[in-house]
Amino acid sequence: MNITKENLDALNAVVKVDIVTEDYQEKVTEVLNDYRKKANIPGFRKGHVPMGMVKKQYGKSVMIDEVNKLLQDSLNKFITEEKLDILGNPLPRIQEDFNWDTDTFSFEFELGLAPEFEVNLNPKKKITQYNVVATDDLIDEEVKNIQARYGKMSSLEEATEHSNVTGTFVNEEKEINKKSTFLVNDLKGKKNEKKLIGAKVGDVIELDTKKLFEDDHKLQHVLGVSHDDAHDLDVKVTLTIEDITKTEPADLDQDLFDKLFPDGSVKTATELREKIKEDAEKQFQQQADQQLLNAVQEYLIENTKFDLPAEFLQKWLQTAGEKELTKEEASEEYAKSEKGLRYQLIEGKIMKDNDIKIDYAELVEYAKGFIRTQMAQFGNMNPEEKELNDIAGRILQNQEEAQKLQSQLISQKLLTFFKENMSFKTKEVSYEDFIKEVYK
């Protein structure tokens, strides 16, 4: 057997594999002998079928099978030993005059080679790293929400500015039929408030959906429509009132603190505010970290220049999936996936150059941390180690779940690496301003 590689350019190569009879004949004979021992052919005792008959019936198919196995194994071994960094999989070149009736065979495969490039971690214009803080207004609002959530509710004869109204919203054209509860003062504009104030159970009120609430997300939740529909929705809905209540806020006393924190860690309103601030800023930090990782990724994609074997990759995409794609479909798919492929290559180079890696033990520990968080949400604060190990083992047996957790762990390690090796412009903002700036 002879394997050679010809570089067409920096990103494309052709590998030629020449196979002669001596490379596969021994294995073919071995398989045919095994067939002969097991074959049941009328007129012959088992194991006494003439080899000539076995060869005539099975010889060619066995030879083709063994040549293909040898070809695949040899090609994979060559790529590994030559340390070829390829994209996609080798593509066989179609040979119109190929003939299985000869003793020697020649195969050719196209390879797409990964580009060589350098990564610059020092952008001229520094990337912004946000420090999101919980403002007094946000903490005040959360304290009010807690007092309302644990407050005492009572029924009202008619709606007031501060009452809760429960009713069913209906619009047949948009197929809206949703029972919801909302605060009267959540409505936008005095005109809408006036329609509700003084209303009683059983009243039917017509409202315009456009600018009904201050926030589109509130409209989306109350009417049960999609986010996109909520943004531009401009129809009339009827509201049939079914219940009117008011909530007396709970007192900020030890009884409330113990309900919120059974461990007794909060004893004053000031400590409650500090706890709210701490918990909120932990959540904000997660969002700020994700935004920073996204910003670094965008920078790296935009500023790390290299070419890709685009023509090869589009050809490979045509046959890579379950369904074969047309040339045009493969071109569209490549255009959609090119950015992600570029970042995969950049990420891989950063990890290789800086010896960033994960092993199975790390992945298990990461999975256990994820499980602990999930269990804590359901009140199990101290799960046993054996239980965590068992659940983690089951999760990691699922290939899709294991890949998802591995991707998250890699992102976490890369974020730590970027924070330690890149210089950022730090900006302290409120959560509201963070949302405005980042999700314009």
Tab-separated table of C-alpha atoms in Angstrom:
chain	number	residue	atom	x	y	z
A	1	MET	CA	0.000	0.000	0.000
A	2	ASN	CA	1.160	3.490	-0.804
A	3	ILE	CA	-0.340	6.757	0.552
A	4	THR	CA	0.750	10.163	-0.718
A	5	LYS	CA	-0.485	13.713	-0.137
A	6	GLU	CA	-0.404	16.606	-2.597
A	7	ASN	CA	-1.036	20.121	-1.318
A	8	LEU	CA	-3.128	22.060	-3.843
A	9	ASP	CA	-2.749	25.244	-1.773
A	10	ALA	CA	-2.538	26.202	1.908
A	11	LEU	CA	-6.110	25.060	2.578
A	12	ASN	CA	-6.707	22.157	0.190
A	13	ALA	CA	-4.960	18.830	-0.372
A	14	VAL	CA	-5.516	15.510	-2.130
A	15	VAL	CA	-4.553	12.174	-0.580
A	16	LYS	CA	-4.003	9.225	-2.921
A	17	VAL	CA	-4.237	5.658	-1.594
A	18	ASP	CA	-2.910	2.802	-3.762
A	19	ILE	CA	-3.919	-0.717	-2.677
A	20	VAL	CA	-2.477	-3.917	-4.176
A	21	THR	CA	-3.566	-7.543	-3.842
A	22	GLU	CA	-1.078	-8.343	-1.062
A	23	ASP	CA	-2.697	-5.685	1.149
A	24	TYR	CA	-6.079	-7.392	1.391
A	25	GLN	CA	-5.826	-10.967	0.049
A	26	GLU	CA	-4.912	-12.627	3.354
A	27	LYS	CA	-7.899	-11.087	5.114
A	28	VAL	CA	-10.244	-11.994	2.230
A	29	THR	CA	-9.050	-15.631	2.365
A	30	GLU	CA	-9.576	-15.708	6.135
A	31	VAL	CA	-13.159	-14.437	5.799
A	32	LEU	CA	-13.953	-16.866	2.956
A	33	ASN	CA	-12.601	-19.806	4.986
A	34	ASP	CA	-14.897	-18.777	7.809
A	35	TYR	CA	-17.816	-18.624	5.337
A	36	ARG	CA	-16.916	-22.105	4.082
A	37	LYS	CA	-17.076	-23.563	7.601
A	38	LYS	CA	-20.510	-22.076	8.263
A	39	ALA	CA	-22.185	-22.213	4.826
A	40	ASN	CA	-25.311	-24.349	4.418
A	41	ILE	CA	-25.530	-25.266	0.715
A	42	PRO	CA	-27.790	-28.115	-0.495
A	43	GLY	CA	-25.785	-31.185	-1.599
A	44	PHE	CA	-22.799	-30.488	0.670
A	45	ARG	CA	-22.085	-31.279	4.291
A	46	LYS	CA	-21.522	-28.238	6.510
A	47	GLY	CA	-17.847	-27.282	6.331
A	48	HIS	CA	-17.225	-29.275	3.127
A	49	VAL	CA	-18.397	-26.780	0.513
A	50	PRO	CA	-15.739	-26.418	-2.235
A	51	MET	CA	-13.736	-23.186	-1.863
A	52	GLY	CA	-14.296	-22.449	-5.555
A	53	MET	CA	-18.041	-22.307	-4.996
A	54	VAL	CA	-17.614	-20.062	-1.929
A	55	LYS	CA	-15.354	-17.709	-3.885
A	56	LYS	CA	-17.791	-17.590	-6.788
A	57	GLN	CA	-20.717	-16.752	-4.511
A	58	TYR	CA	-19.064	-14.453	-1.956
A	59	GLY	CA	-15.564	-13.598	-3.196
A	60	LYS	CA	-16.206	-10.233	-4.833
A	61	SER	CA	-18.445	-8.807	-2.096
A	62	VAL	CA	-15.965	-9.890	0.621
A	63	MET	CA	-13.079	-8.364	-1.315
A	64	ILE	CA	-14.933	-5.036	-1.739
A	65	ASP	CA	-15.823	-5.007	1.954
A	66	GLU	CA	-12.257	-5.699	3.074
A	67	VAL	CA	-10.751	-3.129	0.687
A	68	ASN	CA	-13.134	-0.478	2.016
A	69	LYS	CA	-12.264	-1.340	5.634
A	70	LEU	CA	-8.553	-1.212	4.836
A	71	LEU	CA	-8.989	2.058	2.971
A	72	GLN	CA	-10.813	3.768	5.861
A	73	ASP	CA	-8.409	2.507	8.522
A	74	SER	CA	-5.340	3.487	6.476
A	75	LEU	CA	-6.679	6.950	5.688
A	76	ASN	CA	-7.525	7.689	9.334
A	77	LYS	CA	-4.108	6.404	10.458
A	78	PHE	CA	-2.344	8.564	7.851
A	79	ILE	CA	-4.218	11.712	8.937
A	80	THR	CA	-3.345	10.994	12.578
A	81	GLU	CA	0.324	10.162	11.998
A	82	GLU	CA	0.851	13.150	9.701
A	83	LYS	CA	-0.915	15.372	12.286
A	84	LEU	CA	-3.151	16.854	9.611
A	85	ASP	CA	-5.597	19.414	11.031
A	86	ILE	CA	-8.571	18.910	8.746
A	87	LEU	CA	-12.017	20.499	8.546
A	88	GLY	CA	-15.035	18.301	7.896
A	89	ASN	CA	-14.285	14.795	6.591
A	90	PRO	CA	-12.243	13.560	3.599
A	91	LEU	CA	-14.320	13.604	0.402
A	92	PRO	CA	-13.768	10.752	-2.096
A	93	ARG	CA	-13.153	11.857	-5.669
A	94	ILE	CA	-15.508	10.173	-8.135
A	95	GLN	CA	-13.642	8.092	-10.730
A	96	GLU	CA	-15.786	7.414	-13.790
A	97	ASP	CA	-13.584	4.533	-14.992
A	98	PHE	CA	-13.239	2.826	-11.585
A	99	ASN	CA	-13.404	-0.997	-11.842
A	100	TRP	CA	-13.691	-3.555	-9.013
A	101	ASP	CA	-12.721	-6.382	-11.382
A	102	THR	CA	-8.994	-5.599	-11.165
A	103	ASP	CA	-6.493	-6.636	-8.476
A	104	THR	CA	-5.097	-3.185	-7.645
A	105	PHE	CA	-7.013	-0.054	-6.769
A	106	SER	CA	-6.309	3.658	-6.545
A	107	PHE	CA	-8.451	6.038	-4.492
A	108	GLU	CA	-8.273	9.816	-4.094
A	109	PHE	CA	-9.689	11.985	-1.300
A	110	GLU	CA	-10.023	15.764	-1.047
A	111	LEU	CA	-9.069	17.329	2.276
A	112	GLY	CA	-9.967	20.754	3.665
A	113	LEU	CA	-7.100	21.969	5.874
A	114	ALA	CA	-7.471	24.199	8.907
A	115	PRO	CA	-5.812	27.618	8.420
A	116	GLU	CA	-2.859	28.887	10.424
A	117	PHE	CA	-3.358	32.214	12.196
A	118	GLU	CA	-2.492	34.215	15.303
A	119	VAL	CA	-4.899	35.571	17.934
A	120	ASN	CA	-4.540	39.108	19.282
A	121	LEU	CA	-5.892	39.523	22.814
A	122	ASN	CA	-5.102	43.244	23.000
A	123	PRO	CA	-7.813	45.176	21.122
A	124	LYS	CA	-7.058	48.809	20.250
A	125	LYS	CA	-10.478	49.814	21.534
A	126	LYS	CA	-10.998	48.159	24.904
A	127	ILE	CA	-14.065	45.963	25.376
A	128	THR	CA	-16.473	47.128	28.089
A	129	GLN	CA	-16.811	44.977	31.181
A	130	TYR	CA	-19.992	45.877	33.042
A	131	ASN	CA	-20.309	45.966	36.815
A	132	VAL	CA	-24.091	45.863	37.328
A	133	VAL	CA	-25.249	47.193	40.696
A	134	ALA	CA	-28.603	46.978	42.443
A	135	THR	CA	-29.846	50.558	42.938
A	136	ASP	CA	-31.907	51.764	45.892
A	137	ASP	CA	-34.932	52.081	43.586
A	138	LEU	CA	-34.595	48.431	42.523
A	139	ILE	CA	-34.233	47.289	46.134
A	140	ASP	CA	-37.250	49.428	47.149
A	141	GLU	CA	-39.292	47.787	44.408
A	142	GLU	CA	-38.264	44.289	45.490
A	143	VAL	CA	-39.138	45.054	49.126
A	144	LYS	CA	-42.603	46.178	47.959
A	145	ASN	CA	-42.976	42.997	45.900
A	146	ILE	CA	-42.069	40.865	48.923
A	147	GLN	CA	-44.528	42.740	51.128
A	148	ALA	CA	-47.238	42.273	48.501
A	149	ARG	CA	-46.414	38.598	47.996
A	150	TYR	CA	-46.734	37.865	51.710
A	151	GLY	CA	-49.471	40.437	52.333
A	152	LYS	CA	-53.091	39.866	53.301
A	153	MET	CA	-55.585	39.879	50.418
A	154	SER	CA	-59.212	40.988	50.680
A	155	SER	CA	-62.065	41.451	48.186
A	156	LEU	CA	-63.322	44.833	46.982
A	157	GLU	CA	-66.714	45.883	45.656
A	158	GLU	CA	-65.180	47.984	42.915
A	159	ALA	CA	-61.766	48.588	41.384
A	160	THR	CA	-59.423	51.291	42.657
A	161	GLU	CA	-56.119	52.602	41.378
A	162	HIS	CA	-54.199	50.156	43.591
A	163	SER	CA	-56.409	47.061	43.300
A	164	ASN	CA	-55.792	43.741	41.575
A	165	VAL	CA	-58.227	42.885	38.792
A	166	THR	CA	-58.723	39.328	37.545
A	167	GLY	CA	-60.623	38.837	34.305
A	168	THR	CA	-60.671	37.251	30.863
A	169	PHE	CA	-59.365	39.127	27.825
A	170	VAL	CA	-60.963	38.179	24.489
A	171	ASN	CA	-60.345	39.037	20.827
A	172	GLU	CA	-61.637	36.461	18.346
A	173	GLU	CA	-59.634	37.771	15.363
A	174	LYS	CA	-56.294	37.288	17.144
A	175	GLU	CA	-57.570	34.190	19.007
A	176	ILE	CA	-56.993	35.847	22.374
A	177	ASN	CA	-58.835	34.226	25.272
A	178	LYS	CA	-56.740	34.591	28.400
A	179	LYS	CA	-57.601	34.869	32.076
A	180	SER	CA	-55.083	37.111	33.858
A	181	THR	CA	-54.567	39.214	36.957
A	182	PHE	CA	-52.996	42.675	36.865
A	183	LEU	CA	-52.687	45.851	38.924
A	184	VAL	CA	-54.822	48.763	37.766
A	185	ASN	CA	-51.904	51.170	38.117
A	186	ASP	CA	-49.835	48.946	35.772
A	187	LEU	CA	-51.999	50.288	32.941
A	188	LYS	CA	-50.481	53.036	30.802
A	189	GLY	CA	-52.233	56.400	30.771
A	190	LYS	CA	-55.065	57.892	32.803
A	191	LYS	CA	-57.584	57.083	30.039
A	192	ASN	CA	-57.216	53.343	30.582
A	193	GLU	CA	-57.145	53.690	34.372
A	194	LYS	CA	-60.441	55.635	34.318
A	195	LYS	CA	-62.107	52.763	32.443
A	196	LEU	CA	-61.172	50.374	35.282
A	197	ILE	CA	-61.560	52.560	38.377
A	198	GLY	CA	-65.062	52.053	39.761
A	199	ALA	CA	-65.688	48.890	37.699
A	200	LYS	CA	-67.334	45.891	39.386
A	201	VAL	CA	-67.344	42.121	39.050
A	202	GLY	CA	-69.285	41.142	35.908
A	203	ASP	CA	-68.574	44.383	34.047
A	204	VAL	CA	-67.341	44.053	30.461
A	205	ILE	CA	-64.833	46.723	29.423
A	206	GLU	CA	-63.378	47.374	25.964
A	207	LEU	CA	-59.698	48.273	25.840
A	208	ASP	CA	-57.172	49.095	23.105
A	209	THR	CA	-54.092	46.866	23.226
A	210	LYS	CA	-51.790	49.564	21.815
A	211	LYS	CA	-49.906	51.103	24.746
A	212	LEU	CA	-52.180	49.300	27.214
A	213	PHE	CA	-49.257	48.634	29.580
A	214	GLU	CA	-45.984	50.434	30.158
A	215	ASP	CA	-44.078	47.297	29.172
A	216	ASP	CA	-44.623	45.020	26.146
A	217	HIS	CA	-43.592	42.047	28.304
A	218	LYS	CA	-46.543	42.758	30.599
A	219	LEU	CA	-48.902	42.835	27.598
A	220	GLN	CA	-47.349	39.576	26.331
A	221	HIS	CA	-47.965	37.889	29.706
A	222	VAL	CA	-51.469	39.247	30.319
A	223	LEU	CA	-52.833	38.483	26.831
A	224	GLY	CA	-50.860	35.282	26.246
A	225	VAL	CA	-49.373	36.439	22.926
A	226	SER	CA	-45.843	36.155	21.538
A	227	HIS	CA	-43.182	38.789	22.195
A	228	ASP	CA	-43.225	39.929	18.543
A	229	ASP	CA	-47.037	40.168	18.479
A	230	ALA	CA	-47.063	42.133	21.740
A	231	HIS	CA	-44.711	44.751	20.282
A	232	ASP	CA	-47.017	45.763	17.407
A	233	LEU	CA	-50.429	44.564	18.626
A	234	ASP	CA	-53.117	47.184	17.924
A	235	VAL	CA	-56.592	45.678	18.375
A	236	LYS	CA	-59.541	46.022	20.741
A	237	VAL	CA	-60.076	43.419	23.467
A	238	THR	CA	-62.956	42.902	25.862
A	239	LEU	CA	-62.192	42.361	29.543
A	240	THR	CA	-64.831	40.544	31.611
A	241	ILE	CA	-64.050	41.253	35.272
A	242	GLU	CA	-64.242	38.191	37.524
A	243	ASP	CA	-62.538	39.288	40.739
A	244	ILE	CA	-61.312	42.505	42.393
A	245	THR	CA	-58.970	42.416	45.370
A	246	LYS	CA	-56.524	44.528	47.306
A	247	THR	CA	-53.392	43.497	49.148
A	248	GLU	CA	-52.374	44.883	52.506
A	249	PRO	CA	-48.548	44.828	52.502
A	250	ALA	CA	-46.927	42.545	55.066
A	251	ASP	CA	-45.067	44.264	57.887
A	252	LEU	CA	-41.274	44.239	57.768
A	253	ASP	CA	-41.004	42.245	60.988
A	254	GLN	CA	-39.271	39.121	62.241
A	255	ASP	CA	-42.211	36.944	61.203
A	256	LEU	CA	-41.710	37.982	57.564
A	257	PHE	CA	-37.904	37.695	57.793
A	258	ASP	CA	-38.186	34.121	59.119
A	259	LYS	CA	-40.515	33.145	56.276
A	260	LEU	CA	-37.990	34.456	53.768
A	261	PHE	CA	-34.868	33.181	55.552
A	262	PRO	CA	-35.654	30.267	57.909
A	263	ASP	CA	-31.972	30.093	58.942
A	264	GLY	CA	-32.421	33.331	60.922
A	265	SER	CA	-29.792	35.218	58.905
A	266	VAL	CA	-31.982	38.342	58.560
A	267	LYS	CA	-33.228	40.236	61.623
A	268	THR	CA	-33.737	43.829	60.401
A	269	ALA	CA	-35.081	45.673	57.353
A	270	THR	CA	-31.536	46.889	56.677
A	271	GLU	CA	-30.246	43.295	56.591
A	272	LEU	CA	-33.128	42.369	54.275
A	273	ARG	CA	-32.111	45.127	51.864
A	274	GLU	CA	-28.478	43.969	52.009
A	275	LYS	CA	-29.562	40.395	51.238
A	276	ILE	CA	-31.703	41.558	48.298
A	277	LYS	CA	-28.768	43.587	46.975
A	278	GLU	CA	-26.368	40.650	47.334
A	279	ASP	CA	-28.680	38.147	45.621
A	280	ALA	CA	-29.603	40.548	42.819
A	281	GLU	CA	-25.997	41.413	42.041
A	282	LYS	CA	-25.080	37.712	41.875
A	283	GLN	CA	-27.695	37.304	39.145
A	284	PHE	CA	-26.554	40.502	37.430
A	285	GLN	CA	-22.970	39.198	37.470
A	286	GLN	CA	-24.012	36.095	35.546
A	287	GLN	CA	-25.627	38.259	32.849
A	288	ALA	CA	-22.667	40.636	32.781
A	289	ASP	CA	-20.259	37.683	32.411
A	290	GLN	CA	-22.279	36.277	29.520
A	291	GLN	CA	-22.325	39.703	27.859
A	292	LEU	CA	-18.549	40.000	28.299
A	293	LEU	CA	-17.982	36.547	26.796
A	294	ASN	CA	-20.234	37.455	23.849
A	295	ALA	CA	-18.371	40.738	23.323
A	296	VAL	CA	-14.967	38.997	23.380
A	297	GLN	CA	-16.210	36.385	20.918
A	298	GLU	CA	-17.453	39.092	18.544
A	299	TYR	CA	-14.139	40.924	18.803
A	300	LEU	CA	-12.142	37.765	18.091
A	301	ILE	CA	-14.288	36.798	15.098
A	302	GLU	CA	-14.089	40.289	13.593
A	303	ASN	CA	-10.372	40.810	14.212
A	304	THR	CA	-8.812	37.378	13.638
A	305	LYS	CA	-8.308	37.199	9.895
A	306	PHE	CA	-7.848	33.927	8.035
A	307	ASP	CA	-9.199	32.168	4.959
A	308	LEU	CA	-11.233	28.973	4.966
A	309	PRO	CA	-11.488	26.218	2.322
A	310	ALA	CA	-14.986	27.489	1.521
A	311	GLU	CA	-15.523	25.526	-1.689
A	312	PHE	CA	-14.504	22.253	-0.010
A	313	LEU	CA	-16.696	22.915	3.057
A	314	GLN	CA	-19.743	23.684	0.913
A	315	LYS	CA	-19.185	20.459	-1.014
A	316	TRP	CA	-18.791	18.549	2.274
A	317	LEU	CA	-22.012	20.080	3.681
A	318	GLN	CA	-23.948	18.646	0.746
A	319	THR	CA	-23.481	15.100	2.085
A	320	ALA	CA	-22.650	15.641	5.790
A	321	GLY	CA	-26.206	15.587	7.160
A	322	GLU	CA	-29.012	13.051	7.162
A	323	LYS	CA	-30.545	14.723	4.104
A	324	GLU	CA	-28.419	15.482	1.048
A	325	LEU	CA	-28.371	19.209	0.175
A	326	THR	CA	-28.312	20.880	-3.207
A	327	LYS	CA	-25.350	23.088	-4.073
A	328	GLU	CA	-27.461	26.191	-3.357
A	329	GLU	CA	-28.706	24.835	-0.005
A	330	ALA	CA	-25.151	23.943	1.031
A	331	SER	CA	-24.007	27.449	0.130
A	332	GLU	CA	-26.745	28.962	2.318
A	333	GLU	CA	-25.919	26.603	5.182
A	334	TYR	CA	-22.233	27.511	4.954
A	335	ALA	CA	-23.045	31.234	5.060
A	336	LYS	CA	-25.082	30.676	8.241
A	337	SER	CA	-22.464	28.517	9.963
A	338	GLU	CA	-19.246	30.266	8.875
A	339	LYS	CA	-19.145	32.636	11.851
A	340	GLY	CA	-19.558	29.761	14.318
A	341	LEU	CA	-16.866	27.730	12.552
A	342	ARG	CA	-14.449	30.661	12.714
A	343	TYR	CA	-14.986	31.006	16.467
A	344	GLN	CA	-14.548	27.227	16.967
A	345	LEU	CA	-11.142	27.450	15.301
A	346	ILE	CA	-10.163	30.534	17.328
A	347	GLU	CA	-11.370	28.915	20.559
A	348	GLY	CA	-9.472	25.726	19.757
A	349	LYS	CA	-6.243	27.632	19.110
A	350	ILE	CA	-6.552	29.651	22.338
A	351	MET	CA	-7.130	26.455	24.326
A	352	LYS	CA	-4.231	24.630	22.644
A	353	ASP	CA	-1.762	27.539	22.932
A	354	ASN	CA	-2.607	28.129	26.603
A	355	ASP	CA	-3.070	24.495	27.681
A	356	ILE	CA	-6.732	25.031	28.607
A	357	LYS	CA	-8.379	21.626	28.884
A	358	ILE	CA	-10.990	19.729	30.843
A	359	ASP	CA	-10.946	16.149	32.032
A	360	TYR	CA	-13.793	13.835	32.980
A	361	ALA	CA	-13.335	14.410	36.740
A	362	GLU	CA	-13.777	18.173	36.223
A	363	LEU	CA	-16.878	17.576	34.124
A	364	VAL	CA	-18.371	15.383	36.862
A	365	GLU	CA	-17.742	18.076	39.502
A	366	TYR	CA	-19.276	20.724	37.222
A	367	ALA	CA	-22.336	18.519	36.650
A	368	LYS	CA	-22.692	17.995	40.412
A	369	GLY	CA	-22.623	21.763	40.971
A	370	PHE	CA	-25.370	22.166	38.397
A	371	ILE	CA	-27.426	19.432	40.118
A	372	ARG	CA	-26.915	21.034	43.563
A	373	THR	CA	-28.331	24.322	42.253
A	374	GLN	CA	-31.352	22.540	40.767
A	375	MET	CA	-32.017	20.603	43.976
A	376	ALA	CA	-31.681	23.729	46.133
A	377	GLN	CA	-34.511	25.333	44.156
A	378	PHE	CA	-36.740	22.500	45.382
A	379	GLY	CA	-35.631	22.813	48.997
A	380	ASN	CA	-32.953	20.096	49.106
A	381	MET	CA	-30.027	22.114	50.398
A	382	ASN	CA	-27.734	19.230	51.447
A	383	PRO	CA	-27.953	16.296	49.015
A	384	GLU	CA	-25.736	13.285	49.748
A	385	GLU	CA	-22.542	12.881	47.742
A	386	LYS	CA	-23.563	9.423	46.505
A	387	GLU	CA	-26.858	10.802	45.191
A	388	LEU	CA	-25.018	13.607	43.357
A	389	ASN	CA	-22.537	11.148	41.838
A	390	ASP	CA	-25.330	8.820	40.686
A	391	ILE	CA	-27.317	11.623	39.048
A	392	ALA	CA	-24.199	13.134	37.443
A	393	GLY	CA	-23.264	9.726	36.048
A	394	ARG	CA	-26.701	9.274	34.482
A	395	ILE	CA	-26.666	12.770	32.972
A	396	LEU	CA	-23.205	12.324	31.455
A	397	GLN	CA	-24.235	9.044	29.837
A	398	ASN	CA	-26.555	11.148	27.671
A	399	GLN	CA	-24.260	12.390	24.903
A	400	GLU	CA	-26.312	15.511	24.189
A	401	GLU	CA	-26.434	16.540	27.856
A	402	ALA	CA	-22.737	15.777	28.320
A	403	GLN	CA	-21.806	17.964	25.337
A	404	LYS	CA	-23.969	20.785	26.655
A	405	LEU	CA	-22.296	20.704	30.080
A	406	GLN	CA	-18.850	20.397	28.496
A	407	SER	CA	-19.535	23.455	26.342
A	408	GLN	CA	-20.649	25.427	29.408
A	409	LEU	CA	-17.537	24.412	31.353
A	410	ILE	CA	-15.268	25.388	28.459
A	411	SER	CA	-16.995	28.778	28.247
A	412	GLN	CA	-16.464	29.245	31.985
A	413	LYS	CA	-12.749	28.434	31.695
A	414	LEU	CA	-12.330	30.725	28.700
A	415	LEU	CA	-14.105	33.573	30.503
A	416	THR	CA	-11.679	33.195	33.413
A	417	PHE	CA	-8.769	33.155	30.941
A	418	PHE	CA	-10.003	36.313	29.180
A	419	LYS	CA	-10.470	38.151	32.490
A	420	GLU	CA	-6.906	37.255	33.493
A	421	ASN	CA	-5.244	37.970	30.138
A	422	MET	CA	-7.165	40.846	28.569
A	423	SER	CA	-7.534	44.451	29.636
A	424	PHE	CA	-11.107	45.779	29.755
A	425	LYS	CA	-12.815	49.111	30.256
A	426	THR	CA	-14.918	48.744	33.432
A	427	LYS	CA	-18.272	50.501	33.590
A	428	GLU	CA	-20.598	50.517	36.607
A	429	VAL	CA	-24.278	50.687	35.655
A	430	SER	CA	-27.707	49.980	37.044
A	431	TYR	CA	-29.495	46.900	35.782
A	432	GLU	CA	-31.915	49.065	33.826
A	433	ASP	CA	-29.060	50.895	32.063
A	434	PHE	CA	-27.262	47.591	31.444
A	435	ILE	CA	-30.319	46.230	29.620
A	436	LYS	CA	-30.660	49.443	27.587
A	437	GLU	CA	-27.002	49.413	26.503
A	438	VAL	CA	-26.535	45.724	25.850
A	439	TYR	CA	-29.902	44.742	24.370
A	440	LYS	CA	-30.557	47.784	22.197
